């Protein structure tokens, strides 16, 4: 599979600098696999990145965003969603996403094939912004373990390269 430039850093640059932290190795965060959460905070998202021993590239505290990078250089973004809704503090969903520069070889047919072969993911293209993305969304409502959240991120990181290969015609 051809390597395409990762767009998480571009995404990070397009987000306001308010509350951002510089790239640094993740400090020890509390990750308790059996802990059941009904919503997550930015600290929880940071703990998930730390649980993989991944680099923490950027944190935007008030927007519930954490960008991590694995040991192979694959950058990903964890977005807290459905945040501070009603009487529930924190976010009741997590959108985990990897973004790449969009190559010319991506077609609607290849995107459809990538999605059919990877039901656990959503493979998409934003032709206007020249972005190829792979997303996994997790609903937290009523509770899920931190181990389950970690596994969902692991699924994204393990399947994204192959899904991108299918979308680009490289696999």
MMTF fields as JSON, N, C-alpha, C and O atoms, coordinates in Angstrom:
{
  "mmtfVersion": "1.0.0",
  "mmtfProducer": "UNKNOWN",
  "numBonds": 683,
  "numAtoms": 684,
  "numGroups": 171,
  "numChains": 1,
  "numModels": 1,
  "chainsPerModel": [1],
  "groupsPerChain": [171],
  "chainIdList": ["A"],
  "bondAtomList": [4, 2, 8, 6, 12, 10, 16, 14, 20, 18, 24, 22, 28, 26, 32, 30, 36, 34, 40, 38, 44, 42, 48, 46, 52, 50, 56, 54, 60, 58, 64, 62, 68, 66, 72, 70, 76, 74, 80, 78, 84, 82, 88, 86, 92, 90, 96, 94, 100, 98, 104, 102, 108, 106, 112, 110, 116, 114, 120, 118, 124, 122, 128, 126, 132, 130, 136, 134, 140, 138, 144, 142, 148, 146, 152, 150, 156, 154, 160, 158, 164, 162, 168, 166, 172, 170, 176, 174, 180, 178, 184, 182, 188, 186, 192, 190, 196, 194, 200, 198, 204, 202, 208, 206, 212, 210, 216, 214, 220, 218, 224, 222, 228, 226, 232, 230, 236, 234, 240, 238, 244, 242, 248, 246, 252, 250, 256, 254, 260, 258, 264, 262, 268, 266, 272, 270, 276, 274, 280, 278, 284, 282, 288, 286, 292, 290, 296, 294, 300, 298, 304, 302, 308, 306, 312, 310, 316, 314, 320, 318, 324, 322, 328, 326, 332, 330, 336, 334, 340, 338, 344, 342, 348, 346, 352, 350, 356, 354, 360, 358, 364, 362, 368, 366, 372, 370, 376, 374, 380, 378, 384, 382, 388, 386, 392, 390, 396, 394, 400, 398, 404, 402, 408, 406, 412, 410, 416, 414, 420, 418, 424, 422, 428, 426, 432, 430, 436, 434, 440, 438, 444, 442, 448, 446, 452, 450, 456, 454, 460, 458, 464, 462, 468, 466, 472, 470, 476, 474, 480, 478, 484, 482, 488, 486, 492, 490, 496, 494, 500, 498, 504, 502, 508, 506, 512, 510, 516, 514, 520, 518, 524, 522, 528, 526, 532, 530, 536, 534, 540, 538, 544, 542, 548, 546, 552, 550, 556, 554, 560, 558, 564, 562, 568, 566, 572, 570, 576, 574, 580, 578, 584, 582, 588, 586, 592, 590, 596, 594, 600, 598, 604, 602, 608, 606, 612, 610, 616, 614, 620, 618, 624, 622, 628, 626, 632, 630, 636, 634, 640, 638, 644, 642, 648, 646, 652, 650, 656, 654, 660, 658, 664, 662, 668, 666, 672, 670, 676, 674, 680, 678],
  "bondOrderList": [1, 1, 1, 1, 1, 1, 1, 1, 1, 1, 1, 1, 1, 1, 1, 1, 1, 1, 1, 1, 1, 1, 1, 1, 1, 1, 1, 1, 1, 1, 1, 1, 1, 1, 1, 1, 1, 1, 1, 1, 1, 1, 1, 1, 1, 1, 1, 1, 1, 1, 1, 1, 1, 1, 1, 1, 1, 1, 1, 1, 1, 1, 1, 1, 1, 1, 1, 1, 1, 1, 1, 1, 1, 1, 1, 1, 1, 1, 1, 1, 1, 1, 1, 1, 1, 1, 1, 1, 1, 1, 1, 1, 1, 1, 1, 1, 1, 1, 1, 1, 1, 1, 1, 1, 1, 1, 1, 1, 1, 1, 1, 1, 1, 1, 1, 1, 1, 1, 1, 1, 1, 1, 1, 1, 1, 1, 1, 1, 1, 1, 1, 1, 1, 1, 1, 1, 1, 1, 1, 1, 1, 1, 1, 1, 1, 1, 1, 1, 1, 1, 1, 1, 1, 1, 1, 1, 1, 1, 1, 1, 1, 1, 1, 1, 1, 1, 1, 1, 1, 1],
  "groupList": [{"groupName": "UNK", "atomNameList": ["N", "CA", "C", "O"], "elementList": ["N", "C", "C", "O"], "formalChargeList": [0, 0, 0, 0], "bondAtomList": [1, 0, 2, 1, 3, 2], "bondOrderList": [1, 1, 2], "singleLetterCode": "X", "chemCompType": "L-PEPTIDE LINKING"}],
  "groupTypeList": [0, 0, 0, 0, 0, 0, 0, 0, 0, 0, 0, 0, 0, 0, 0, 0, 0, 0, 0, 0, 0, 0, 0, 0, 0, 0, 0, 0, 0, 0, 0, 0, 0, 0, 0, 0, 0, 0, 0, 0, 0, 0, 0, 0, 0, 0, 0, 0, 0, 0, 0, 0, 0, 0, 0, 0, 0, 0, 0, 0, 0, 0, 0, 0, 0, 0, 0, 0, 0, 0, 0, 0, 0, 0, 0, 0, 0, 0, 0, 0, 0, 0, 0, 0, 0, 0, 0, 0, 0, 0, 0, 0, 0, 0, 0, 0, 0, 0, 0, 0, 0, 0, 0, 0, 0, 0, 0, 0, 0, 0, 0, 0, 0, 0, 0, 0, 0, 0, 0, 0, 0, 0, 0, 0, 0, 0, 0, 0, 0, 0, 0, 0, 0, 0, 0, 0, 0, 0, 0, 0, 0, 0, 0, 0, 0, 0, 0, 0, 0, 0, 0, 0, 0, 0, 0, 0, 0, 0, 0, 0, 0, 0, 0, 0, 0, 0, 0, 0, 0, 0, 0],
  "groupIdList": [1, 2, 3, 4, 5, 6, 7, 8, 9, 10, 11, 12, 13, 14, 15, 16, 17, 18, 19, 20, 21, 22, 23, 24, 25, 26, 27, 28, 29, 30, 31, 32, 33, 34, 35, 36, 37, 38, 39, 40, 41, 42, 43, 44, 45, 46, 47, 48, 49, 50, 51, 52, 53, 54, 55, 56, 57, 58, 59, 60, 61, 62, 63, 64, 65, 66, 67, 68, 69, 70, 71, 72, 73, 74, 75, 76, 77, 78, 79, 80, 81, 82, 83, 84, 85, 86, 87, 88, 89, 90, 91, 92, 93, 94, 95, 96, 97, 98, 99, 100, 101, 102, 103, 104, 105, 106, 107, 108, 109, 110, 111, 112, 113, 114, 115, 116, 117, 118, 119, 120, 121, 122, 123, 124, 125, 126, 127, 128, 129, 130, 131, 132, 133, 134, 135, 136, 137, 138, 139, 140, 141, 142, 143, 144, 145, 146, 147, 148, 149, 150, 151, 152, 153, 154, 155, 156, 157, 158, 159, 160, 161, 162, 163, 164, 165, 166, 167, 168, 169, 170, 171],
  "secStructList": [7, 7, 7, 7, 7, 5, 7, 2, 2, 2, 2, 2, 2, 2, 1, 7, 7, 6, 6, 5, 7, 7, 7, 3, 3, 7, 7, 7, 7, 7, 7, 7, 6, 6, 7, 3, 3, 1, 1, 5, 7, 2, 2, 2, 2, 2, 2, 2, 2, 2, 2, 6, 6, 7, 3, 3, 3, 3, 3, 3, 4, 4, 4, 6, 3, 3, 3, 3, 3, 7, 6, 6, 1, 7, 3, 3, 3, 3, 3, 3, 3, 3, 3, 6, 7, 6, 6, 7, 7, 1, 3, 3, 3, 3, 3, 3, 3, 3, 3, 3, 3, 7, 7, 6, 6, 7, 7, 2, 2, 2, 2, 2, 2, 2, 2, 2, 2, 7, 6, 6, 1, 3, 3, 3, 3, 3, 6, 6, 6, 6, 3, 3, 3, 3, 3, 3, 3, 3, 3, 7, 6, 6, 7, 3, 3, 2, 2, 2, 2, 2, 2, 2, 2, 2, 2, 2, 2, 2, 2, 2, 2, 2, 2, 2, 2, 2, 2, 2, 6, 7, 7],
  "xCoordList": [0.841, 0.0, 0.88, 1.845, 0.554, 1.267, 1.021, -0.029, 1.99, 1.816, 1.277, 1.809, 0.242, -0.349, -0.153, -0.215, 0.08, 0.323, -0.897, -2.033, -0.641, -1.701, -2.184, -1.384, -3.485, -4.06, -4.408, -4.942, -4.147, -4.475, -3.748, -4.308, -2.516, -1.77, -2.397, -2.439, -2.885, -3.574, -4.848, -5.16, -5.588, -6.799, -6.453, -7.137, -5.388, -4.988, -4.687, -5.013, -4.067, -3.742, -4.964, -4.931, -6.056, -7.256, -8.157, -9.143, -7.81, -8.596, -7.97, -6.75, -8.777, -8.256, -7.191, -7.224, -6.258, -5.152, -5.558, -4.78, -6.719, -7.144, -7.091, -7.707, -6.358, -6.315, -5.451, -5.44, -4.72, -3.912, -2.627, -2.11, -2.131, -0.866, 0.101, -0.318, 1.371, 2.384, 2.535, 2.141, 3.111, 3.342, 4.3, 5.31, 3.956, 4.788, 4.39, 3.269, 5.303, 4.892, 3.781, 3.755, 2.89, 1.774, 2.268, 2.958, 1.907, 2.213, 1.269, 0.213, 1.66, 0.829, -0.558, -0.707, -1.556, -2.944, -3.592, -3.124, -4.649, -5.332, -6.187, -7.182, -5.788, -6.562, -6.919, -6.054, -8.204, -8.686, -9.623, -10.765, -9.147, -9.923, -11.339, -12.256, -11.546, -12.877, -13.793, -14.966, -13.275, -14.087, -15.201, -14.944, -16.442, -17.585, -17.856, -18.009, -17.915, -18.189, -19.475, -19.774, -20.221, -21.442, -21.21, -22.064, -20.055, -19.597, -18.091, -17.55, -17.419, -15.973, -15.591, -16.275, -14.482, -13.887, -12.647, -12.263, -12.041, -10.781, -9.731, -8.912, -9.751, -8.805, -8.997, -8.019, -10.233, -10.49, -9.928, -9.343, -10.104, -9.559, -8.035, -7.426, -7.426, -5.978, -5.54, -4.509, -6.32, -5.99, -6.042, -5.246, -6.975, -7.058, -5.812, -5.246, -5.377, -4.147, -2.971, -2.158, -2.886, -1.793, -1.814, -0.76, -3.003, -3.097, -2.395, -2.028, -2.207, -1.481, 0.01, 0.784, 0.406, 1.758, 2.031, 3.157, 0.99, 1.138, 1.518, 1.285, 2.097, 2.443, 1.163, 0.28, 1.08, -0.019, 0.455, 1.353, -0.14, 0.303, -0.302, 0.369, -1.58, -2.274, -3.514, -4.167, -3.822, -5.021, -5.722, -5.102, -7.018, -7.826, -8.909, -9.994, -8.572, -9.352, -10.832, -11.69, -11.134, -12.525, -13.335, -14.559, -12.677, -13.38, -13.405, -13.888, -12.882, -12.865, -12.192, -12.76, -10.989, -10.243, -8.851, -8.171, -8.43, -7.079, -6.561, -7.226, -5.367, -4.726, -3.554, -2.688, -3.533, -2.461, -1.731, -2.207, -0.558, 0.209, 0.816, 1.445, 0.621, 1.163, 2.644, 3.223, 3.247, 4.684, 5.104, 6.284, 4.163, 4.466, 4.186, 4.344, 3.771, 3.53, 2.102, 1.81, 1.203, -0.193, -0.854, -0.985, -1.259, -1.919, -3.424, -3.968, -4.083, -5.527, -6.073, -5.362, -7.338, -7.992, -9.17, -9.961, -9.273, -10.428, -11.227, -10.735, -12.457, -13.361, -14.446, -15.123, -14.616, -15.775, -16.988, -16.918, -18.107, -19.32, -20.493, -20.411, -21.57, -22.755, -22.316, -22.621, -21.597, -20.988, -21.888, -22.537, -21.899, -22.629, -24.079, -24.604, -24.711, -26.107, -27.002, -26.782, -27.992, -28.91, -28.159, -27.35, -28.421, -27.789, -26.53, -25.975, -26.077, -24.903, -23.647, -23.514, -22.725, -21.465, -20.565, -20.644, -19.714, -18.815, -19.498, -20.555, -18.87, -19.33, -19.875, -19.28, -21.015, -21.673, -21.334, -21.949, -20.352, -19.887, -18.443, -17.94, -17.779, -16.416, -16.369, -16.766, -15.879, -15.599, -14.087, -13.36, -13.62, -12.196, -11.954, -12.681, -10.927, -10.787, -9.323, -8.472, -9.054, -7.766, -8.043, -8.984, -7.214, -7.388, -6.113, -5.008, -6.289, -5.185, -5.429, -6.555, -4.358, -4.534, -5.277, -5.025, -6.175, -6.998, -6.257, -6.005, -5.903, -5.27, -6.311, -7.492, -5.871, -6.771, -7.396, -8.428, -6.788, -7.265, -8.545, -9.151, -8.961, -10.169, -11.403, -11.593, -12.234, -13.493, -14.649, -14.441, -15.845, -17.027, -17.133, -17.507, -16.809, -16.869, -15.847, -16.148, -14.663, -13.647, -14.032, -13.786, -14.63, -15.118, -16.194, -16.193, -17.109, -18.172, -17.571, -18.003, -16.584, -15.926, -15.227, -15.305, -14.542, -13.852, -14.85, -14.567, -16.001, -17.019, -17.655, -17.935, -17.881, -18.44, -17.469, -17.892, -16.193, -15.192, -14.84, -14.204, -15.248, -14.897, -16.126, -16.213, -17.065, -18.33, -18.135, -19.01, -17.009, -16.747, -16.329, -16.206, -16.108, -15.608, -16.495, -17.321, -16.317, -16.891, -15.715, -14.951, -15.579, -14.517, -15.162, -16.154, -14.607, -15.253, -14.217, -13.027, -14.707, -13.843, -14.525, -15.724, -13.766, -14.2, -13.403, -12.259, -14.025, -13.327, -12.999, -11.984, -13.833, -13.583, -12.322, -11.527, -12.14, -10.97, -9.855, -8.86, -10.031, -9.036, -8.587, -7.395, -9.588, -9.339, -9.984, -11.133, -9.225, -9.735, -9.758, -8.738, -10.907, -11.021, -11.561, -12.276, -11.191, -11.698, -12.154, -11.384, -13.407, -14.003, -14.626, -15.167, -14.539, -15.271, -15.948, -15.29, -17.255, -18.026, -18.506, -18.974, -18.383, -18.794, -19.819, -19.573, -20.959, -21.982, -21.719, -21.553, -21.68, -21.364, -22.617, -22.569, -23.706, -24.93, -25.154, -25.028, -25.479, -25.821, -24.622, -24.785, -23.444, -22.248, -21.525, -22.134, -20.209, -19.315, -17.994, -17.655, -17.257, -15.977, -14.909, -15.004, -13.905, -12.769, -12.07, -11.548, -12.054, -11.448, -12.182, -11.551, -13.507, -14.275, -13.946, -13.799, -13.831, -13.476, -12.101, -11.898, -11.159, -9.807, -9.843, -9.158, -10.631, -10.715, -11.299, -10.869, -12.271, -12.834, -11.782, -11.753, -10.927, -9.847, -8.844, -8.348, -8.546, -7.637, -8.154, -7.379, -9.452, -10.063, -9.841, -9.449, -10.084, -9.859, -8.409, -8.143, -7.476, -6.062, -5.571, -4.687, -6.125, -5.681, -6.306, -5.669, -7.54, -8.23, -8.061, -8.195, -7.774, -7.711, -6.729, -7.101, -5.498, -4.577, -5.092, -4.952, -5.675, -6.223, -7.419, -7.567, -8.282, -9.447, -9.017, -9.619, -7.973, -7.45, -6.848, -7.006, -6.167, -5.62, -6.703, -6.52, -7.825, -8.959, -9.522, -9.812, -9.681, -10.246, -9.354, -9.841, -8.047, -7.11, -6.763, -6.14, -7.182, -6.873, -5.499, -5.019, -4.865, -3.534, -3.596, -2.565, -4.775, -4.911, -5.944, -6.218],
  "yCoordList": [-1.178, 0.0, 1.233, 1.312, 2.201, 3.467, 4.175, 4.019, 4.942, 5.722, 7.093, 7.752, 7.503, 8.8, 9.641, 9.134, 10.914, 11.802, 11.827, 11.963, 11.696, 11.705, 13.121, 14.054, 13.282, 14.609, 14.98, 16.069, 14.166, 14.541, 15.811, 16.653, 15.956, 17.166, 18.38, 19.463, 18.2, 19.305, 19.636, 20.807, 18.605, 18.821, 19.581, 20.534, 19.154, 19.802, 21.266, 22.107, 21.585, 22.974, 23.803, 25.028, 23.147, 23.896, 24.179, 24.907, 23.596, 23.801, 24.928, 25.09, 25.708, 26.84, 26.411, 25.293, 27.284, 26.981, 27.085, 26.688, 27.59, 27.745, 26.405, 25.434, 26.36, 25.149, 24.043, 22.939, 24.306, 23.266, 23.059, 23.977, 21.839, 21.498, 21.051, 20.501, 21.276, 20.875, 19.362, 18.665, 18.869, 17.433, 16.981, 17.627, 15.872, 15.327, 13.891, 13.49, 13.111, 11.764, 11.856, 12.779, 10.916, 10.936, 10.653, 9.664, 11.53, 11.286, 10.188, 9.951, 9.537, 8.463, 8.995, 9.937, 8.397, 8.743, 7.532, 6.406, 7.761, 6.632, 5.914, 6.452, 4.715, 3.854, 2.62, 1.828, 2.474, 1.329, 0.554, 0.963, -0.571, -1.3, -1.635, -1.522, -2.042, -2.484, -1.338, -1.563, -0.114, 1.048, 1.255, 1.316, 1.362, 1.615, 3.119, 3.736, 3.697, 5.125, 5.324, 4.571, 6.338, 6.699, 7.925, 8.3, 8.537, 9.641, 9.73, 9.147, 10.461, 10.619, 12.087, 12.94, 12.351, 13.687, 13.672, 12.628, 14.817, 14.863, 14.011, 13.364, 14.008, 13.177, 11.696, 10.953, 11.265, 9.869, 9.58, 8.521, 10.52, 10.34, 10.26, 9.454, 11.091, 11.064, 9.727, 9.174, 9.218, 7.934, 6.805, 5.868, 6.894, 5.876, 5.912, 4.863, 7.098, 7.216, 6.655, 5.898, 7.03, 6.567, 5.054, 4.435, 4.451, 3.002, 2.216, 1.058, 2.839, 2.216, 2.569, 2.053, 3.445, 4.016, 4.801, 4.819, 5.457, 6.275, 7.7, 8.146, 8.392, 9.802, 10.636, 10.418, 11.57, 12.534, 13.736, 14.461, 13.948, 15.001, 16.344, 17.375, 16.316, 17.575, 17.283, 16.253, 18.209, 18.122, 19.469, 20.516, 19.428, 20.642, 20.378, 19.88, 20.729, 20.378, 20.732, 19.858, 21.99, 22.436, 21.946, 22.078, 21.389, 20.848, 19.322, 18.701, 18.716, 17.255, 16.576, 15.672, 17.018, 16.461, 16.066, 16.833, 14.851, 14.38, 13.73, 12.885, 14.141, 13.552, 12.725, 13.215, 11.46, 10.547, 10.048, 10.194, 9.449, 8.855, 7.553, 7.512, 6.489, 5.193, 5.093, 6.005, 3.984, 3.781, 3.712, 3.878, 3.469, 3.42, 4.752, 4.866, 5.757, 7.088, 7.357, 8.437, 6.402, 6.597, 7.533, 7.192, 8.69, 9.667, 9.456, 9.093, 9.682, 9.52, 10.575, 11.092, 10.867, 11.87, 11.229, 10.502, 11.512, 11.106, 12.358, 13.277, 12.4, 13.525, 13.082, 12.083, 13.8, 13.554, 14.139, 15.249, 13.405, 13.888, 13.816, 13.159, 14.49, 14.567, 14.976, 14.304, 16.088, 16.53, 17.49, 18.369, 17.286, 18.158, 18.349, 19.462, 17.24, 17.25, 16.94, 15.964, 17.764, 17.554, 17.601, 18.5, 16.649, 16.631, 15.759, 15.519, 15.283, 14.403, 15.22, 15.758, 15.313, 16.006, 15.118, 13.892, 15.737, 14.975, 14.588, 15.113, 13.661, 13.275, 11.854, 10.948, 11.674, 10.377, 9.573, 8.543, 10.055, 9.339, 9.693, 10.726, 8.815, 9.059, 8.77, 7.695, 9.741, 9.516, 9.394, 10.363, 8.211, 7.957, 7.987, 7.353, 8.729, 8.977, 9.061, 9.57, 8.548, 8.693, 9.388, 9.037, 10.383, 11.114, 11.067, 11.098, 10.991, 10.946, 11.979, 12.441, 12.347, 13.135, 12.258, 11.056, 12.848, 12.097, 11.912, 12.888, 10.667, 10.432, 10.399, 10.161, 10.637, 10.636, 9.272, 9.186, 8.212, 6.859, 6.481, 5.452, 7.297, 6.972, 7.276, 8.392, 6.247, 6.398, 6.021, 5.437, 6.349, 5.975, 4.452, 3.922, 3.76, 2.299, 1.716, 0.757, 2.281, 1.788, 2.109, 1.307, 3.271, 3.604, 2.615, 2.144, 2.305, 1.345, -0.021, -0.675, -0.446, -1.73, -1.715, -2.686, -0.612, -0.492, -0.568, -1.188, 0.048, 0.013, -1.37, -1.821, -2.036, -3.388, -4.374, -5.28, -4.203, -5.109, -4.784, -5.588, -3.623, -3.167, -2.614, -1.414, -3.483, -3.052, -2.326, -1.57, -2.545, -1.911, -0.453, 0.261, -0.011, 1.34, 2.079, 1.48, 3.378, 4.202, 4.81, 5.6, 4.438, 4.968, 6.011, 5.724, 7.223, 8.33, 9.219, 9.182, 10.009, 10.972, 12.326, 12.43, 13.341, 14.725, 15.302, 15.729, 15.306, 15.721, 17.212, 17.627, 18.011, 19.458, 19.768, 20.62, 19.087, 19.318, 18.302, 18.288, 17.443, 16.455, 15.574, 15.398, 15.024, 14.198, 12.827, 12.714, 11.793, 10.429, 10.091, 10.216, 9.665, 9.413, 8.035, 7.414, 7.58, 6.32, 6.615, 7.128, 6.289, 6.641, 5.42, 4.538, 5.391, 4.417, 5.225, 5.992, 5.062, 5.816, 4.881, 3.774, 5.345, 4.546, 5.331, 6.472, 4.712, 5.283, 4.79, 3.591, 5.709, 5.364, 5.323, 4.775, 5.878, 5.973, 4.729, 3.603, 4.932, 3.886, 3.036, 2.114, 3.326, 2.712, 1.722, 0.89, 1.831, 0.935, 0.937, 1.926, -0.164, -0.198, 0.565, 0.729, 1.02, 1.666, 0.663, 1.045, -0.608, -1.636, -1.732, -1.922, -1.602, -1.638, -0.427, -0.558, 0.744, 1.946, 1.775, 2.12, 1.241, 1.013, 0.038, 0.246, -1.015, -2.011, -1.4, -1.739, -0.507, 0.167, 1.0, 1.03, 1.668, 2.448, 1.506, 1.788, 0.399, -0.595, -1.14, -1.338, -1.38, -1.857, -0.831, -1.197, 0.433, 1.481, 1.458, 1.431, 1.469, 1.558, 0.334, 0.446, -0.824, -2.029, -2.175, -2.71, -1.711, -1.884, -0.72, -0.914, 0.464, 1.652, 1.502, 1.809, 1.046, 0.949, 0.048, 0.396, -1.08, -1.962, -1.359, -1.5, -0.681, -0.028, 1.069, 1.249, 1.798, 2.849, 2.206, 2.729, 1.085, 0.38, -0.03, 0.066, -0.484, -0.847, 0.388, 0.355, 1.471, 2.712, 3.329, 3.979, 3.127, 3.72, 2.778, 3.18, 1.503, 0.52, -0.109, -0.815, 0.144, -0.419, -1.833, -2.5, -2.305, -3.671, -4.414, -5.581],
  "zCoordList": [0.0, 0.0, 0.0, 0.761, -0.85, -0.853, 0.466, 1.09, 0.868, 2.091, 1.702, 0.809, 2.367, 2.134, 3.38, 4.5, 3.183, 4.321, 5.227, 4.77, 6.497, 7.483, 7.712, 7.772, 7.84, 7.97, 9.39, 9.597, 10.369, 11.745, 12.143, 12.844, 11.707, 12.038, 11.37, 11.954, 10.144, 9.468, 10.218, 10.439, 10.611, 11.394, 12.659, 13.031, 13.316, 14.565, 14.334, 15.172, 13.207, 12.906, 12.565, 12.677, 12.146, 11.779, 12.966, 12.852, 14.109, 15.314, 16.097, 16.08, 16.781, 17.518, 18.498, 19.012, 18.755, 19.655, 21.12, 21.987, 21.425, 22.816, 23.522, 23.082, 24.608, 25.416, 24.851, 25.395, 23.765, 23.16, 23.95, 24.587, 23.892, 24.534, 23.454, 22.436, 23.66, 22.694, 22.667, 23.602, 21.579, 21.459, 22.556, 22.836, 23.155, 24.227, 24.47, 24.157, 25.03, 25.412, 26.454, 27.268, 26.42, 27.348, 28.752, 28.998, 29.661, 31.067, 31.556, 30.969, 32.618, 33.162, 33.483, 34.261, 32.889, 33.134, 33.779, 33.611, 34.504, 35.112, 34.073, 33.588, 33.747, 32.862, 33.673, 34.047, 33.936, 34.701, 33.776, 33.571, 33.212, 32.198, 32.615, 31.802, 33.856, 34.288, 34.698, 34.995, 34.719, 35.098, 34.072, 32.87, 34.555, 33.683, 33.676, 34.73, 32.482, 32.336, 31.544, 30.617, 31.921, 31.188, 30.314, 29.51, 30.48, 29.652, 29.856, 30.796, 28.976, 29.093, 29.11, 28.545, 29.774, 29.803, 28.91, 28.383, 28.749, 28.012, 28.723, 28.07, 30.056, 30.816, 30.485, 30.4, 30.3, 29.912, 28.518, 28.29, 27.591, 26.244, 26.301, 25.598, 27.132, 27.309, 27.918, 27.535, 28.857, 29.482, 28.453, 28.514, 27.517, 26.465, 25.589, 25.281, 25.185, 24.393, 25.193, 24.663, 26.469, 27.333, 27.504, 27.65, 27.486, 27.693, 26.59, 26.789, 25.434, 24.322, 24.345, 23.539, 25.265, 25.273, 24.002, 23.504, 23.473, 22.274, 22.654, 23.777, 21.709, 21.893, 21.869, 21.039, 22.768, 22.774, 21.968, 22.398, 20.808, 19.903, 20.278, 20.246, 20.633, 20.939, 21.775, 21.611, 22.668, 23.496, 23.431, 23.615, 23.169, 23.214, 24.25, 23.948, 25.466, 26.66, 26.523, 26.644, 26.274, 26.289, 25.088, 25.077, 24.088, 22.925, 22.931, 21.984, 24.005, 24.15, 22.958, 22.344, 22.642, 21.516, 21.981, 22.664, 21.6, 21.865, 20.582, 19.981, 20.182, 19.009, 19.493, 20.219, 19.083, 19.455, 18.226, 17.1, 18.458, 17.366, 17.866, 18.924, 17.091, 17.506, 17.173, 16.583, 17.557, 17.377, 15.919, 15.61, 15.017, 13.583, 12.887, 11.672, 13.66, 13.11, 12.68, 12.167, 12.877, 12.503, 13.518, 14.693, 13.062, 13.931, 13.87, 12.827, 14.984, 15.073, 16.035, 16.896, 15.861, 16.696, 17.409, 16.808, 18.703, 19.498, 19.786, 20.442, 19.3, 19.52, 20.502, 20.261, 21.588, 22.429, 21.725, 21.199, 21.705, 21.043, 22.018, 23.056, 21.677, 22.541, 23.948, 24.933, 24.013, 25.267, 26.035, 25.467, 27.347, 28.272, 27.843, 27.842, 27.481, 27.046, 28.242, 28.959, 28.443, 29.559, 30.875, 31.102, 31.728, 33.044, 33.083, 34.156, 31.914, 31.865, 31.553, 30.454, 32.518, 32.233, 31.385, 31.46, 30.582, 29.721, 28.419, 28.069, 27.716, 26.38, 26.385, 26.969, 25.725, 25.685, 24.43, 24.152, 23.684, 22.498, 22.214, 22.656, 21.464, 21.005, 19.511, 19.063, 18.746, 17.338, 17.22, 17.443, 16.872, 16.664, 15.16, 14.395, 14.739, 13.314, 12.889, 13.619, 11.691, 11.032, 9.712, 9.0, 9.386, 8.12, 7.31, 7.851, 5.99, 5.039, 3.949, 3.766, 3.216, 2.01, 1.007, 0.924, 0.259, -0.697, -2.019, -2.726, -2.363, -3.666, -4.78, -4.528, -5.999, -7.16, -7.426, -8.092, -6.918, -7.208, -6.453, -6.752, -5.483, -4.709, -5.555, -6.039, -5.717, -6.453, -5.539, -4.475, -5.948, -5.164, -5.064, -4.018, -6.135, -6.124, -5.14, -4.429, -5.099, -4.161, -2.715, -1.815, -2.495, -1.149, -0.716, 0.422, -1.625, -1.305, -0.968, -0.019, -1.738, -1.482, -0.123, 0.629, 0.19, 1.484, 2.63, 3.656, 2.471, 3.518, 3.644, 4.755, 2.537, 2.589, 3.239, 3.957, 2.993, 3.554, 5.005, 5.687, 5.471, 6.818, 7.522, 7.781, 7.827, 8.422, 9.755, 10.176, 10.416, 11.708, 11.564, 12.559, 10.326, 10.069, 9.091, 8.403, 9.037, 7.984, 7.228, 7.783, 5.967, 5.118, 4.218, 3.547, 4.196, 3.495, 2.816, 3.13, 1.889, 1.198, 1.193, 0.936, 1.474, 1.36, 0.191, 0.351, -0.976, -2.189, -2.168, -2.729, -1.539, -1.473, -0.67, -1.066, 0.444, 1.293, 1.068, 1.793, 0.047, -0.354, 0.81, 1.064, 1.511, 2.681, 2.508, 2.082, 2.846, 2.929, 4.409, 5.085, 4.923, 6.348, 6.672, 5.886, 7.864, 8.404, 9.825, 10.636, 10.123, 11.406, 12.065, 11.398, 13.381, 14.202, 15.293, 15.997, 15.441, 16.43, 17.527, 17.26, 18.768, 19.921, 20.736, 21.125, 20.986, 21.855, 23.273, 23.497, 24.223, 25.608, 26.491, 27.592, 26.042, 26.846, 27.708, 27.225, 28.955, 29.923, 30.36, 31.159, 29.859, 30.402, 29.522, 28.85, 29.543, 28.825, 29.601, 30.251, 29.531, 30.243, 29.458, 28.242, 30.177, 29.527, 28.609, 27.561, 28.988, 28.136, 26.802, 25.762, 26.82, 25.582, 24.713, 23.498, 25.323, 24.557, 23.924, 22.76, 24.694, 24.186, 23.011, 22.009, 23.129, 22.053, 20.782, 19.679, 20.926, 19.754, 19.031, 17.8, 19.778, 19.173, 18.518, 17.427, 19.17, 18.62, 17.289, 16.353, 17.206, 15.956, 14.848, 13.739, 15.128, 14.127, 13.657, 12.456, 14.599, 14.241, 13.488, 12.639, 13.782, 13.087, 11.704, 10.796, 11.527, 10.249, 9.27, 8.062, 9.76, 8.893, 7.731, 6.599, 7.954, 6.809, 5.687, 4.514, 6.014, 4.987, 4.284, 3.07, 5.045, 4.457, 3.492, 2.433, 3.867, 2.985, 1.734, 0.631, 1.901, 0.745, -0.233, -1.447, 0.289, -0.578, -1.255, -2.451, -0.518, -1.079, -2.142, -3.068, -2.013, -2.976, -4.128, -5.11, -3.987, -5.022, -4.846, -5.733, -3.703, -3.444, -2.879, -2.797, -2.488, -1.95, -2.747, -2.467]
}
